[in-house]
mmCIF file of C-alpha atoms and ligand atoms in Angstrom:
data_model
loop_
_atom_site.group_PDB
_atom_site.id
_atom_site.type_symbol
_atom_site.label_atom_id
_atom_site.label_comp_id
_atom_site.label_asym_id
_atom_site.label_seq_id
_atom_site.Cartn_x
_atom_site.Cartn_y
_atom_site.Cartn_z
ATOM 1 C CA UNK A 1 -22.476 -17.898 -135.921
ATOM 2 C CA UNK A 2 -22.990 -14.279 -137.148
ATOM 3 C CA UNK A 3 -19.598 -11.887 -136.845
ATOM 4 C CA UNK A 4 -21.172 -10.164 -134.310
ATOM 5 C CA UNK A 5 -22.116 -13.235 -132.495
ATOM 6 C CA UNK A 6 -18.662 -14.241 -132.504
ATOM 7 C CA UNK A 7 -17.088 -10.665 -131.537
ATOM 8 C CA UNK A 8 -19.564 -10.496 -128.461
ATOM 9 C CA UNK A 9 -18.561 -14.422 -127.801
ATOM 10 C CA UNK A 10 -14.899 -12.769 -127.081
ATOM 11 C CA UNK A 11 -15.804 -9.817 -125.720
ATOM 12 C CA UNK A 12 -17.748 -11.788 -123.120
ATOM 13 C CA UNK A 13 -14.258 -14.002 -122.332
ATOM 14 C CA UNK A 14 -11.447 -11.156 -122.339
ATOM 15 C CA UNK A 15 -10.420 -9.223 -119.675
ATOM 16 C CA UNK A 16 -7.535 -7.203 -120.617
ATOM 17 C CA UNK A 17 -8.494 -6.683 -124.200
ATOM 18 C CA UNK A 18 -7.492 -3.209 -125.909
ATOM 19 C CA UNK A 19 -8.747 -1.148 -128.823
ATOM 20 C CA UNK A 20 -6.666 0.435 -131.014
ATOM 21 C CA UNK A 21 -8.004 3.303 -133.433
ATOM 22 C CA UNK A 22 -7.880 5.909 -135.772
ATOM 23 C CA UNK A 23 -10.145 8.022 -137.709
ATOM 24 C CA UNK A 24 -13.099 5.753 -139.254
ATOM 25 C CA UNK A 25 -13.959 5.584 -135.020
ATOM 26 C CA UNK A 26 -15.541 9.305 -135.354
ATOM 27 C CA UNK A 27 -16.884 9.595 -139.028
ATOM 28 C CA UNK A 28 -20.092 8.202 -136.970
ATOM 29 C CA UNK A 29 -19.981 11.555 -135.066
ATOM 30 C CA UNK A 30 -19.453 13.383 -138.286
ATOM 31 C CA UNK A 31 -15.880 14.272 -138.503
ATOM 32 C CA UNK A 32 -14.445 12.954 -141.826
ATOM 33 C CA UNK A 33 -11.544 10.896 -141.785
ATOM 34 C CA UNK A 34 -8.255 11.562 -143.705
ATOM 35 C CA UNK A 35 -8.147 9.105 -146.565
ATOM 36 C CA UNK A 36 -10.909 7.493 -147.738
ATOM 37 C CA UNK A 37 -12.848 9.337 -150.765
ATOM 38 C CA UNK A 38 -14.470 12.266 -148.831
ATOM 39 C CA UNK A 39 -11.484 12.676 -146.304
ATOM 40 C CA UNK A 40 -9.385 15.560 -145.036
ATOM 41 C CA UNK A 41 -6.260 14.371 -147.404
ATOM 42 C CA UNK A 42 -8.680 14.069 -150.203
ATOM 43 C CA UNK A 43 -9.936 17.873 -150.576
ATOM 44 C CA UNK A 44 -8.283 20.482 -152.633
ATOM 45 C CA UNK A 45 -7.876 22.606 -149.253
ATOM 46 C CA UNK A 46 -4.962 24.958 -150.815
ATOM 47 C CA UNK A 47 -3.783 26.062 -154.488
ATOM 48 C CA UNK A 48 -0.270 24.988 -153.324
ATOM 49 C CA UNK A 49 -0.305 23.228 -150.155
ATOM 50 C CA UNK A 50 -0.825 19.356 -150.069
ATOM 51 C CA UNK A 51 -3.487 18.530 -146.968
ATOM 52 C CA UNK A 52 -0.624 16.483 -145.487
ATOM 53 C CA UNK A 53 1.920 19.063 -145.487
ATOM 54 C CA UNK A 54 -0.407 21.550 -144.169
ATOM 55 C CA UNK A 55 -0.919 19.180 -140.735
ATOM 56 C CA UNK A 56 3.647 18.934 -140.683
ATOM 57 C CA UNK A 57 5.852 21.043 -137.977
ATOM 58 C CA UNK A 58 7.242 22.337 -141.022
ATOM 59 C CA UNK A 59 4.824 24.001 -142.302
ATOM 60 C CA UNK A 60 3.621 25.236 -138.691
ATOM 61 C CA UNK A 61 6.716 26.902 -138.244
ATOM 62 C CA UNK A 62 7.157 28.585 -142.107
ATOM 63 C CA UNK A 63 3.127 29.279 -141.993
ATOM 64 C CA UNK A 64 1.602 29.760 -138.696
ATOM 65 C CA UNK A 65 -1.291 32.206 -140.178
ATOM 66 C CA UNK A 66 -2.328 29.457 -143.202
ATOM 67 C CA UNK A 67 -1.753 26.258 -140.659
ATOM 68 C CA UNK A 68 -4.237 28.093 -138.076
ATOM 69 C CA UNK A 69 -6.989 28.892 -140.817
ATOM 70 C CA UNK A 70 -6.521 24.838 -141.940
ATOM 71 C CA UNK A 71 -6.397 23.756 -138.603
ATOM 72 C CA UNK A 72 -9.785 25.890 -137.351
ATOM 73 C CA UNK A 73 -11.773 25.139 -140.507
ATOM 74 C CA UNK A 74 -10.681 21.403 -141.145
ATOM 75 C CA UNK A 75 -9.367 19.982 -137.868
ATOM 76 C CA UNK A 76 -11.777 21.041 -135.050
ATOM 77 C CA UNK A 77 -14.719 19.984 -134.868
ATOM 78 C CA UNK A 78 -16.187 21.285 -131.625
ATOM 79 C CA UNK A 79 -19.839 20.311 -131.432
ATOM 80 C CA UNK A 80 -18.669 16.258 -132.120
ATOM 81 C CA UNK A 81 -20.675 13.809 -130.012
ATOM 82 C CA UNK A 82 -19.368 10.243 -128.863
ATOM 83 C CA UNK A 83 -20.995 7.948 -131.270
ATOM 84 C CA UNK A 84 -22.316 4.267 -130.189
ATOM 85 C CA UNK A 85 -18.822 2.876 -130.509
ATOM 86 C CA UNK A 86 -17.006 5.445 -128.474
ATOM 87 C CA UNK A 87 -19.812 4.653 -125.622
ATOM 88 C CA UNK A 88 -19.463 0.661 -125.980
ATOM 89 C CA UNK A 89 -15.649 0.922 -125.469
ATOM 90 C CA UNK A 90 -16.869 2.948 -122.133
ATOM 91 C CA UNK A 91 -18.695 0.164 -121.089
ATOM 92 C CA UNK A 92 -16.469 -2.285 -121.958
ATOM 93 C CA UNK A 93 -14.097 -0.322 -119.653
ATOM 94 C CA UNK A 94 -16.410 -0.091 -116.778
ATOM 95 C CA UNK A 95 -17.487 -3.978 -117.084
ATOM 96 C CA UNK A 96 -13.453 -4.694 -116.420
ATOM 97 C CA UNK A 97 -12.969 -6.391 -120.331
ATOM 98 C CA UNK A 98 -11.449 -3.235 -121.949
ATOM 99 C CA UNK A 99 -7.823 -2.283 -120.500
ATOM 100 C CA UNK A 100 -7.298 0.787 -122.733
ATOM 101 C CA UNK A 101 -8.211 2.655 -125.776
ATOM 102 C CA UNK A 102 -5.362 4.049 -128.196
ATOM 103 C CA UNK A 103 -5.891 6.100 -130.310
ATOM 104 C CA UNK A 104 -4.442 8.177 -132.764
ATOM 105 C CA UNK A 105 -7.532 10.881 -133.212
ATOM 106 C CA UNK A 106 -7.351 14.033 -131.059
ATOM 107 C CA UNK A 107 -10.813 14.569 -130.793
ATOM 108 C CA UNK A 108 -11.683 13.679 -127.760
ATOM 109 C CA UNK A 109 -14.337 11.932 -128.088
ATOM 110 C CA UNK A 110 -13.400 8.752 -126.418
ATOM 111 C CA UNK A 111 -12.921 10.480 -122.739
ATOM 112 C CA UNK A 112 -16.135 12.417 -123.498
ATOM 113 C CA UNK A 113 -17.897 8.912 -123.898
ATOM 114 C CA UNK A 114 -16.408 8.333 -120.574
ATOM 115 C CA UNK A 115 -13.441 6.258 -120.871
ATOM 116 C CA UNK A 116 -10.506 6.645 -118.193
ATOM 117 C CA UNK A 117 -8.116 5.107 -120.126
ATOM 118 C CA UNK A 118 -7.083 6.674 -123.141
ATOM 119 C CA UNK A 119 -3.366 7.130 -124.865
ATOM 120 C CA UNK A 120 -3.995 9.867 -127.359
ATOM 121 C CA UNK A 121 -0.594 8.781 -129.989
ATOM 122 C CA UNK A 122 -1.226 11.819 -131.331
ATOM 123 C CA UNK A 123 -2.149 14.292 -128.954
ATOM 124 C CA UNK A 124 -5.326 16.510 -129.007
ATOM 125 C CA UNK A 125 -7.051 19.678 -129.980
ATOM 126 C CA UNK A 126 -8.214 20.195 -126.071
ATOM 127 C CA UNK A 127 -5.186 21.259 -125.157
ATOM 128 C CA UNK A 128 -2.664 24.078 -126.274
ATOM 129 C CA UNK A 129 0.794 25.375 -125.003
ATOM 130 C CA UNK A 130 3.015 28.200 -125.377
ATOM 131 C CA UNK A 131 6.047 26.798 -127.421
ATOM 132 C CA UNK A 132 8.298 29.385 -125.495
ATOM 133 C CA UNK A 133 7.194 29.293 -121.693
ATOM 134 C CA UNK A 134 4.960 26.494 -121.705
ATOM 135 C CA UNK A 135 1.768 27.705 -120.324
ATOM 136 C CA UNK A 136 -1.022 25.745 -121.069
ATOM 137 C CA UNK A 137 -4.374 27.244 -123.167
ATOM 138 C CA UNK A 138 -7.734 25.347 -123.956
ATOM 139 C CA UNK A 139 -9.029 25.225 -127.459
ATOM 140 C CA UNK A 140 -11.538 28.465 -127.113
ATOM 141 C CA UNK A 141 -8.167 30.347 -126.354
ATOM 142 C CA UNK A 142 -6.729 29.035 -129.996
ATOM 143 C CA UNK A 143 -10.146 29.371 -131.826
ATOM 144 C CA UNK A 144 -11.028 32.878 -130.915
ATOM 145 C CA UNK A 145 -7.229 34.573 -131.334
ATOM 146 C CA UNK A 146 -6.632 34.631 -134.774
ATOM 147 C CA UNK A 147 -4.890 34.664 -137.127
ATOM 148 C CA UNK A 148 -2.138 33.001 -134.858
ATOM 149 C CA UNK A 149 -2.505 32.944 -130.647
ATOM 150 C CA UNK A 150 0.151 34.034 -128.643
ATOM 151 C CA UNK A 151 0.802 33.587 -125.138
ATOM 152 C CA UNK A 152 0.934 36.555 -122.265
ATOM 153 C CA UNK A 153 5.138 36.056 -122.760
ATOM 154 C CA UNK A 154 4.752 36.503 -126.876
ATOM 155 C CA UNK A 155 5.448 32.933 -127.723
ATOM 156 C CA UNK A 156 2.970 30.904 -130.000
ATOM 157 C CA UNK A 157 0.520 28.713 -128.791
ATOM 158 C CA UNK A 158 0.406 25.457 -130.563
ATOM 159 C CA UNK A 159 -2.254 22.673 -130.588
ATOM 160 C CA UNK A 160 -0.490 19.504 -128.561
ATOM 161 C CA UNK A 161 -1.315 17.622 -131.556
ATOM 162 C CA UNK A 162 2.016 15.595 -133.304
ATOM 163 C CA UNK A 163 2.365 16.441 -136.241
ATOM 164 C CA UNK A 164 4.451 15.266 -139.209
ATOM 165 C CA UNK A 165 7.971 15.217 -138.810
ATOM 166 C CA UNK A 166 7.537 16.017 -135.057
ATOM 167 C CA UNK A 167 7.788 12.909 -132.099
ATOM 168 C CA UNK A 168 5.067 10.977 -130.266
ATOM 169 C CA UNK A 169 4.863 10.990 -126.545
ATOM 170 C CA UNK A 170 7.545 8.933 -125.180
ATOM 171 C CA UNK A 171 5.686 7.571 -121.927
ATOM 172 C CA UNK A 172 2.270 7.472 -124.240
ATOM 173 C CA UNK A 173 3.788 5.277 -126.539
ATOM 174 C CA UNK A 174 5.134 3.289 -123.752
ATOM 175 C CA UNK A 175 1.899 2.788 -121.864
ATOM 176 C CA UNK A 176 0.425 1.746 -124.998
ATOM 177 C CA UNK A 177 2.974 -0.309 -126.109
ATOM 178 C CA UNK A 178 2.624 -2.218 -122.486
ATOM 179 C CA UNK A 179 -0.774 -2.741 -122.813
ATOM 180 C CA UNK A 180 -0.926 -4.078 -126.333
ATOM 181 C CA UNK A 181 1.582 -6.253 -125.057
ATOM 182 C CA UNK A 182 -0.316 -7.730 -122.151
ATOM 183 C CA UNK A 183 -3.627 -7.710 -123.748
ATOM 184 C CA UNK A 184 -5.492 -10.671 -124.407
ATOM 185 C CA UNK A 185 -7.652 -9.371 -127.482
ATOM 186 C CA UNK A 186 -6.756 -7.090 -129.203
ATOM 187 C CA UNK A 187 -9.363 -5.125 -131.340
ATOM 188 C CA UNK A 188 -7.947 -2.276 -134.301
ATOM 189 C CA UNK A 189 -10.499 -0.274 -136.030
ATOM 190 C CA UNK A 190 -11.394 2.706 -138.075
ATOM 191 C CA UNK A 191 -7.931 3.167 -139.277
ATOM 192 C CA UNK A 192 -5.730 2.813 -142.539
ATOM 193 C CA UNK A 193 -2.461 1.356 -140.441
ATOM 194 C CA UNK A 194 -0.687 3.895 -142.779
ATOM 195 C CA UNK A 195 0.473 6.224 -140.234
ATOM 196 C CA UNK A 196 3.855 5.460 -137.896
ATOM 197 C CA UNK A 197 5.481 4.917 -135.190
ATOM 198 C CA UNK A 198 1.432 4.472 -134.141
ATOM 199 C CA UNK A 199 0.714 1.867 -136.796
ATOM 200 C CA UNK A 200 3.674 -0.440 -135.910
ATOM 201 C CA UNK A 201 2.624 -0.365 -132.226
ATOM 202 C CA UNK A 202 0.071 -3.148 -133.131
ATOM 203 C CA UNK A 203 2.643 -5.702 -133.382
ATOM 204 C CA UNK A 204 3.772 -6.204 -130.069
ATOM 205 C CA UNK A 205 0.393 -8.016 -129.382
ATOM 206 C CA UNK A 206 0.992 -11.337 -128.838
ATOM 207 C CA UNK A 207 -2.306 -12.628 -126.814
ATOM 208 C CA UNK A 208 -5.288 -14.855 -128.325
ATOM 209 C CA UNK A 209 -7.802 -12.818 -130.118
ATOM 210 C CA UNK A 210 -6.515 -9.906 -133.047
ATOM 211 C CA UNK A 211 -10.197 -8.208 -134.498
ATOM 212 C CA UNK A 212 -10.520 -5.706 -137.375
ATOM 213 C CA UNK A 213 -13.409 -3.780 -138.118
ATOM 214 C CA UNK A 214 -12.573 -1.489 -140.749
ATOM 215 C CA UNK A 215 -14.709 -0.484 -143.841
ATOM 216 C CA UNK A 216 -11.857 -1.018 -146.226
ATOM 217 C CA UNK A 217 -8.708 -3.928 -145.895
ATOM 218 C CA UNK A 218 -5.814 -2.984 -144.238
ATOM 219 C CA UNK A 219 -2.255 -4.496 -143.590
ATOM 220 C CA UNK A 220 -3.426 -6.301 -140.440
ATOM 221 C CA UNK A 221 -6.559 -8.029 -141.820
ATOM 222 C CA UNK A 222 -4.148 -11.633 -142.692
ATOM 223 C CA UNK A 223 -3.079 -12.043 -139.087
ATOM 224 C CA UNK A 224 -6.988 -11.326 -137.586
ATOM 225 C CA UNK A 225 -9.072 -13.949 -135.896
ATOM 226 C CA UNK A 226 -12.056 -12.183 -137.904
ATOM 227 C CA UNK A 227 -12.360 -8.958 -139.796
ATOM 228 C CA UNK A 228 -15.420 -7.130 -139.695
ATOM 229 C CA UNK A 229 -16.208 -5.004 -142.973
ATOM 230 C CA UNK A 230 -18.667 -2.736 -141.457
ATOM 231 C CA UNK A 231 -19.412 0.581 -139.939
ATOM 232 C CA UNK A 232 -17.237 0.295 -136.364
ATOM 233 C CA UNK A 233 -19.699 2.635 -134.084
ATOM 234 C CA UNK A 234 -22.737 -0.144 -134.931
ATOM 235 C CA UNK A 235 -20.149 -3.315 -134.812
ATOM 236 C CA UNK A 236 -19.007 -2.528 -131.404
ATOM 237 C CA UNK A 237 -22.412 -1.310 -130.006
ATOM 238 C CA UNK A 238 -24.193 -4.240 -131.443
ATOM 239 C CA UNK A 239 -21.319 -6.783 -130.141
ATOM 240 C CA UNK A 240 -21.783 -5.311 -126.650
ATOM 241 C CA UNK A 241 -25.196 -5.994 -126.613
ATOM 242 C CA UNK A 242 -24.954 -9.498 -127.720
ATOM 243 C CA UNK A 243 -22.082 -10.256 -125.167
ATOM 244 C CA UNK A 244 -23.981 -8.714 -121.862
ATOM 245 C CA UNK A 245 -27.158 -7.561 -122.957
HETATM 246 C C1 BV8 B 301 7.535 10.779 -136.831
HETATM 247 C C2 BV8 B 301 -2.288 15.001 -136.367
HETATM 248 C C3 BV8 B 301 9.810 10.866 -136.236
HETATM 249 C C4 BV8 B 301 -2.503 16.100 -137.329
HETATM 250 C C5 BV8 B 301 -1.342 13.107 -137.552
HETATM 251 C C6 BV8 B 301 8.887 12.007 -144.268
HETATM 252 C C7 BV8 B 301 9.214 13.039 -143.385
HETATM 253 C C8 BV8 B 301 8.848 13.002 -142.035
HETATM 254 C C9 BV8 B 301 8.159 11.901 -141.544
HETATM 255 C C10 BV8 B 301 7.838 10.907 -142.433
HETATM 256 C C11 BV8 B 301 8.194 10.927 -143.766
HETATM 257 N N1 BV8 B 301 7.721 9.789 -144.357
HETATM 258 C C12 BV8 B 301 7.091 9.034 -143.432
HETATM 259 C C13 BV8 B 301 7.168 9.692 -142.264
HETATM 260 C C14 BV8 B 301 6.623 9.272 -141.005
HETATM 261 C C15 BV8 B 301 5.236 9.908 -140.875
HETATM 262 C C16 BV8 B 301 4.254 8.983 -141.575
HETATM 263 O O1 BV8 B 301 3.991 7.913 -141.075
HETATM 264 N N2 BV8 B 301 3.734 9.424 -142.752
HETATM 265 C C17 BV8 B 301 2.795 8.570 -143.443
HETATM 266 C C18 BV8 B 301 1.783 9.447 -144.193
HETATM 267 C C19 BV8 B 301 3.563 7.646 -144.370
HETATM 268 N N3 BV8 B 301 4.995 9.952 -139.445
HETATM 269 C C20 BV8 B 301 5.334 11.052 -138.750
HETATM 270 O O2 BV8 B 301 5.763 12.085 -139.221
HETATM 271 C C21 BV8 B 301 5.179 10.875 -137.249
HETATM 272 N N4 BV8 B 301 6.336 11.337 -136.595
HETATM 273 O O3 BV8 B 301 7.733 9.917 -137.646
HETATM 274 O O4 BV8 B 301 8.508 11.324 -136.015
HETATM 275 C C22 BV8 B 301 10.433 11.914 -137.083
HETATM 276 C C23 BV8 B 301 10.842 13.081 -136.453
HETATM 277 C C24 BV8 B 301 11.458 14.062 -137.216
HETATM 278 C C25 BV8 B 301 11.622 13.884 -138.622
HETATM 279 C C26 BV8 B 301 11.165 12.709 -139.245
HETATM 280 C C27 BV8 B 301 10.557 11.723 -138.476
HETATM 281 C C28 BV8 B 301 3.991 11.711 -136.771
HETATM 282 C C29 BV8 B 301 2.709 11.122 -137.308
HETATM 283 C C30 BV8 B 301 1.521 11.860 -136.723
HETATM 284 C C31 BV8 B 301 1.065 12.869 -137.711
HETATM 285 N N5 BV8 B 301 -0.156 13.500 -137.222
HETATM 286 N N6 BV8 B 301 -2.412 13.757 -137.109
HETATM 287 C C32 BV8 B 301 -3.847 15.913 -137.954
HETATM 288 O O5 BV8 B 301 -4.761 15.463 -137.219
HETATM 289 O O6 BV8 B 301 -3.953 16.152 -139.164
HETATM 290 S S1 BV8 B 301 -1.548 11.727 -138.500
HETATM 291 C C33 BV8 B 301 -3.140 11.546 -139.062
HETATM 292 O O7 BV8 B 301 -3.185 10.213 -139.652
HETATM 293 C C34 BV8 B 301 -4.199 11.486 -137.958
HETATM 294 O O8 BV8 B 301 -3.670 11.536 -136.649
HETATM 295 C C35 BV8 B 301 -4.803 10.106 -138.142
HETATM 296 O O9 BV8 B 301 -5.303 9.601 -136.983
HETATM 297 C C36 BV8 B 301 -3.622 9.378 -138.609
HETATM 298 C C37 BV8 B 301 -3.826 8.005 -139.133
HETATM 299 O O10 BV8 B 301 -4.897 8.048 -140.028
HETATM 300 P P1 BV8 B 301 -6.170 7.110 -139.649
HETATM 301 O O11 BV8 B 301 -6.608 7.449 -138.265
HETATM 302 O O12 BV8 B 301 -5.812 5.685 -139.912
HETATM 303 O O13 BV8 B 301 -7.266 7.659 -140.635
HETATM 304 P P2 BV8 B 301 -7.417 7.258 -142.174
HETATM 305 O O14 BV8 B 301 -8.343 8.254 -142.783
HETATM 306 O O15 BV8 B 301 -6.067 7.035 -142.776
HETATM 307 O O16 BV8 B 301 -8.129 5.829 -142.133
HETATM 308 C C38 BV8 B 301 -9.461 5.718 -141.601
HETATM 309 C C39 BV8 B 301 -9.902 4.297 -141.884
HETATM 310 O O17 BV8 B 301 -11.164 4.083 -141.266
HETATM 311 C C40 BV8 B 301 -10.087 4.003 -143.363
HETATM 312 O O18 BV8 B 301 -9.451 2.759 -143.645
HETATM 313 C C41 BV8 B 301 -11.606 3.886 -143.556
HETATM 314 O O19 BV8 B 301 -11.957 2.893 -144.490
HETATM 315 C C42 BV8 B 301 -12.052 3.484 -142.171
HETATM 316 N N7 BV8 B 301 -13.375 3.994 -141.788
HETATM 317 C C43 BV8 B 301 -13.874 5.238 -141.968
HETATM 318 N N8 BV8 B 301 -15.080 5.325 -141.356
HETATM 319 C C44 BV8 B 301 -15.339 4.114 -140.804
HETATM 320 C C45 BV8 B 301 -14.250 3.258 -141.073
HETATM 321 N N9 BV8 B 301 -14.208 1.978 -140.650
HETATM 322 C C46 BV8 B 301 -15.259 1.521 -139.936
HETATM 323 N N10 BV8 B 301 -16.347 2.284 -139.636
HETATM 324 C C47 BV8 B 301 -16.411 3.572 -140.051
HETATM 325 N N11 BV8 B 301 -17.498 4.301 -139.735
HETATM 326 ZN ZN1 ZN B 302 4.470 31.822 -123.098
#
């Protein structure tokens, strides 16, 4: 039995399973992920500035002018389409397997794909708010007042993205945390597992089937059922076809 034929074997028996992901789910849609060789975290972005420190509240708060110019030309990427994967997960939602996606990217993608059920760990670029009053902007609104927006009340408008050194969303990471816990696959992909509080989320699963499809090992890949070393977009679009057609 091929991988996929196996994958779309559980697919076709699960019907709480949930996928958890990061960003290897939209380098099929062309937005480069953070770590592997031609990621985010891997470009000389800044003569001082470490990519990592660039995307921390600290630096936000000490460099609003250089975070908004990183976060504009290496962050956004507006014209991103769902990719097969992002689509399959839809399905897999609307056939009454998939429970819910988490994720940590805050692209978007997934609800654009047309998934209801999606815990964004770490926020996303569609939405902004003004860190004094608390009105809320869309991403056009951040994009187009540079170099820093401010709100109507003169308060800066920041991306609800987390970013280092700053909290998740407690009642995200409580739904998620529930679901992982009741699901009966569970499914990680396109992510490193470096990142946390998100990355340690994946161990309250406790049902039958843990998958990983990743391109490159990660800390998870001894406890799977069967790890898929292959582009994740394909994998899941091929394993939905097997499993219903
Ligand atoms: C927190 C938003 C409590 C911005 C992100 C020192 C000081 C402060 C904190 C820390 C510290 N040391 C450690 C920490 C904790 C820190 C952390 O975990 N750091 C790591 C680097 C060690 N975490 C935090 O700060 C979190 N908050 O701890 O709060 C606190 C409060 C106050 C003070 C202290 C602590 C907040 C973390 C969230 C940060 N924000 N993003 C932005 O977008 O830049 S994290 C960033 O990494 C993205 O969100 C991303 O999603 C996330 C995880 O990365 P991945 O998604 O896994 O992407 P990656 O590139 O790593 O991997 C992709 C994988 O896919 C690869 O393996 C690749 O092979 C594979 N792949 C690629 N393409 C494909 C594929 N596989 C299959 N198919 C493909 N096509
Ligand atoms: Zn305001």
């Amino acid at each position: 039995m091929t991988d996929i034929e196996r994958l779309g074997k559980i697919l076709a028996e699960s019907s709480s399973a949930v996928f958890f992901g990061g960003a290897g789910m939209s380098t099929e849609s062309g937005i480069p992920d953070f770590r592997s060789a031609n990621g985010i975290y891997n470009q000389k972005l800044h003569k001082t500035f470490a990519p990592e420190e660039m995307a921390s509240h600290n630096f936000f708060m000490n460099h609003p002018e250089e975070f908004f110019a990183f976060y504009r030309e290496r962050i956004v990427y507006l014209d991103a389409k769902p990719n097969a994967g992002h689509l399959a997960l839809a399905e897999l939602e609307r056939r009454g397997v998939l429970s819910a996606v988490v994720t940590q990217n805050i692209d978007g993608l997934h609800q654009l794909a047309g998934s209801k059920v999606v815990y964004e760990l770490h926020g996303s670029i569609r939405r902004s708010f003004c860190v004094k009053c608390g009105a809320k902007y869309d991403i056009e609104f951040v994009m187009e007042n540079k170099p820093v927006p401010h709100c109507h009340c003169g308060g800066i408008v920041k991306p609800d993205v987390v970013l280092y050194g700053e909290n998740l969303d407690d009642a995200t990471v409580a739904n998620s945390i529930r679901a992982i816990a009741r699901a009966d696959t569970l499914i990680v992909g396109g992510t490193s597992l470096i990142v946390y509080p998100a990355a340690g989320l994946i161990d309250y699963f406790r049902g039958r089937h843990l998958i990983l499809i990743n391109k490159t090992a990660t800390r998870a890949d001894s406890d799977a059922e069967l790890v898929i070393r292959g582009p994740i977009g394909k994998t899941l679009a091929e394993a939905v076809k097997e499993a219903f057609g």
